[in-house]
GROMACS .gro file of C-alpha atoms in nm:
model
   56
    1UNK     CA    1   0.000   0.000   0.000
    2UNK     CA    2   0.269   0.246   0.101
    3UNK     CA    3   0.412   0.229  -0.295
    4UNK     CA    4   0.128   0.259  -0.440
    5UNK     CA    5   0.075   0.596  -0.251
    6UNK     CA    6   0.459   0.688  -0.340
    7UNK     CA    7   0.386   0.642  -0.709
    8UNK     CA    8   0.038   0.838  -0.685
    9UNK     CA    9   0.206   1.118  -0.496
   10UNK     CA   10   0.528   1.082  -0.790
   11UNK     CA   11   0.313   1.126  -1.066
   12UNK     CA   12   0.132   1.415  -0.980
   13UNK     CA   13   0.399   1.645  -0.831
   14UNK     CA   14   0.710   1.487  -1.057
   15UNK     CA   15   0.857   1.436  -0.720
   16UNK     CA   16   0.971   1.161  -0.567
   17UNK     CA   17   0.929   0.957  -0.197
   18UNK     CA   18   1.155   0.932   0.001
   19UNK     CA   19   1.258   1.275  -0.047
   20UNK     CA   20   1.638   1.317  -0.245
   21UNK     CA   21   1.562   0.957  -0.467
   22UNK     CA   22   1.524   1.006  -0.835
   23UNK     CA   23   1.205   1.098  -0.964
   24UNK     CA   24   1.049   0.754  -1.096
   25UNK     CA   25   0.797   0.908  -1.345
   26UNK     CA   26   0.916   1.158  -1.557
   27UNK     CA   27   0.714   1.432  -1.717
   28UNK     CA   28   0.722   1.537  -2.092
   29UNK     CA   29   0.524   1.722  -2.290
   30UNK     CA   30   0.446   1.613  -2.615
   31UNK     CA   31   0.259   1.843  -2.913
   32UNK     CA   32   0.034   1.553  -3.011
   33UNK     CA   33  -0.069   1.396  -2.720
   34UNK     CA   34  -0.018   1.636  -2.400
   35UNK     CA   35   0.164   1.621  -2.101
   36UNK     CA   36   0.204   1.181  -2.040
   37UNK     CA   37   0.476   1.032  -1.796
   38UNK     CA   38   0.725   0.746  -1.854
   39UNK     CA   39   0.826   0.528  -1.568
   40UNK     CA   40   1.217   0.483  -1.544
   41UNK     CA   41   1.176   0.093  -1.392
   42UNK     CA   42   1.507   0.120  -1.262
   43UNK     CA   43   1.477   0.347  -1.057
   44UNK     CA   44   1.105   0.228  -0.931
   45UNK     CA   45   1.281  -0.101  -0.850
   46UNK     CA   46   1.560   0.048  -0.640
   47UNK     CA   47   1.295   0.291  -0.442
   48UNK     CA   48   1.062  -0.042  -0.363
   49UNK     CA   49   1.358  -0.238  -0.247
   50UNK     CA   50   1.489   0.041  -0.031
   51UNK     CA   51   1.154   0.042   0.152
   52UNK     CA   52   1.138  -0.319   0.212
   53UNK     CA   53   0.949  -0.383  -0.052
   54UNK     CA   54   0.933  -0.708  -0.286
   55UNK     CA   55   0.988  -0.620  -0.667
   56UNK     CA   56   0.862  -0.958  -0.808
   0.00000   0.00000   0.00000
């Protein structure tokens, strides 16, 4: 439960939790289609393993 409230809270302010990791989602802007956001899984992974989490 806590990372799915990390990644809610990550997409809509571009920041990330805990406070200092990289940003997981990353905002761009596209002409076509708007504003969308691209998950770096890399860094998602190393966030949910640094809380304890399981990645599987």
């Amino acid at each position: 439960m806590r990372i799915q409230l990390n990644l809610h809270i990550t997409i809509f302010t571009g920041n990330s939790y805990p406070p200092g990791s990289a940003p997981i989602f990353r905002r761009k802007t596209d002409a076509k289609s708007g504003v969308h956001y691209t998950a770096d899984l890399t860094d998602m992974k190393q966030n949910i393993m640094r809380q304890g989490g399981d990645t599987a």
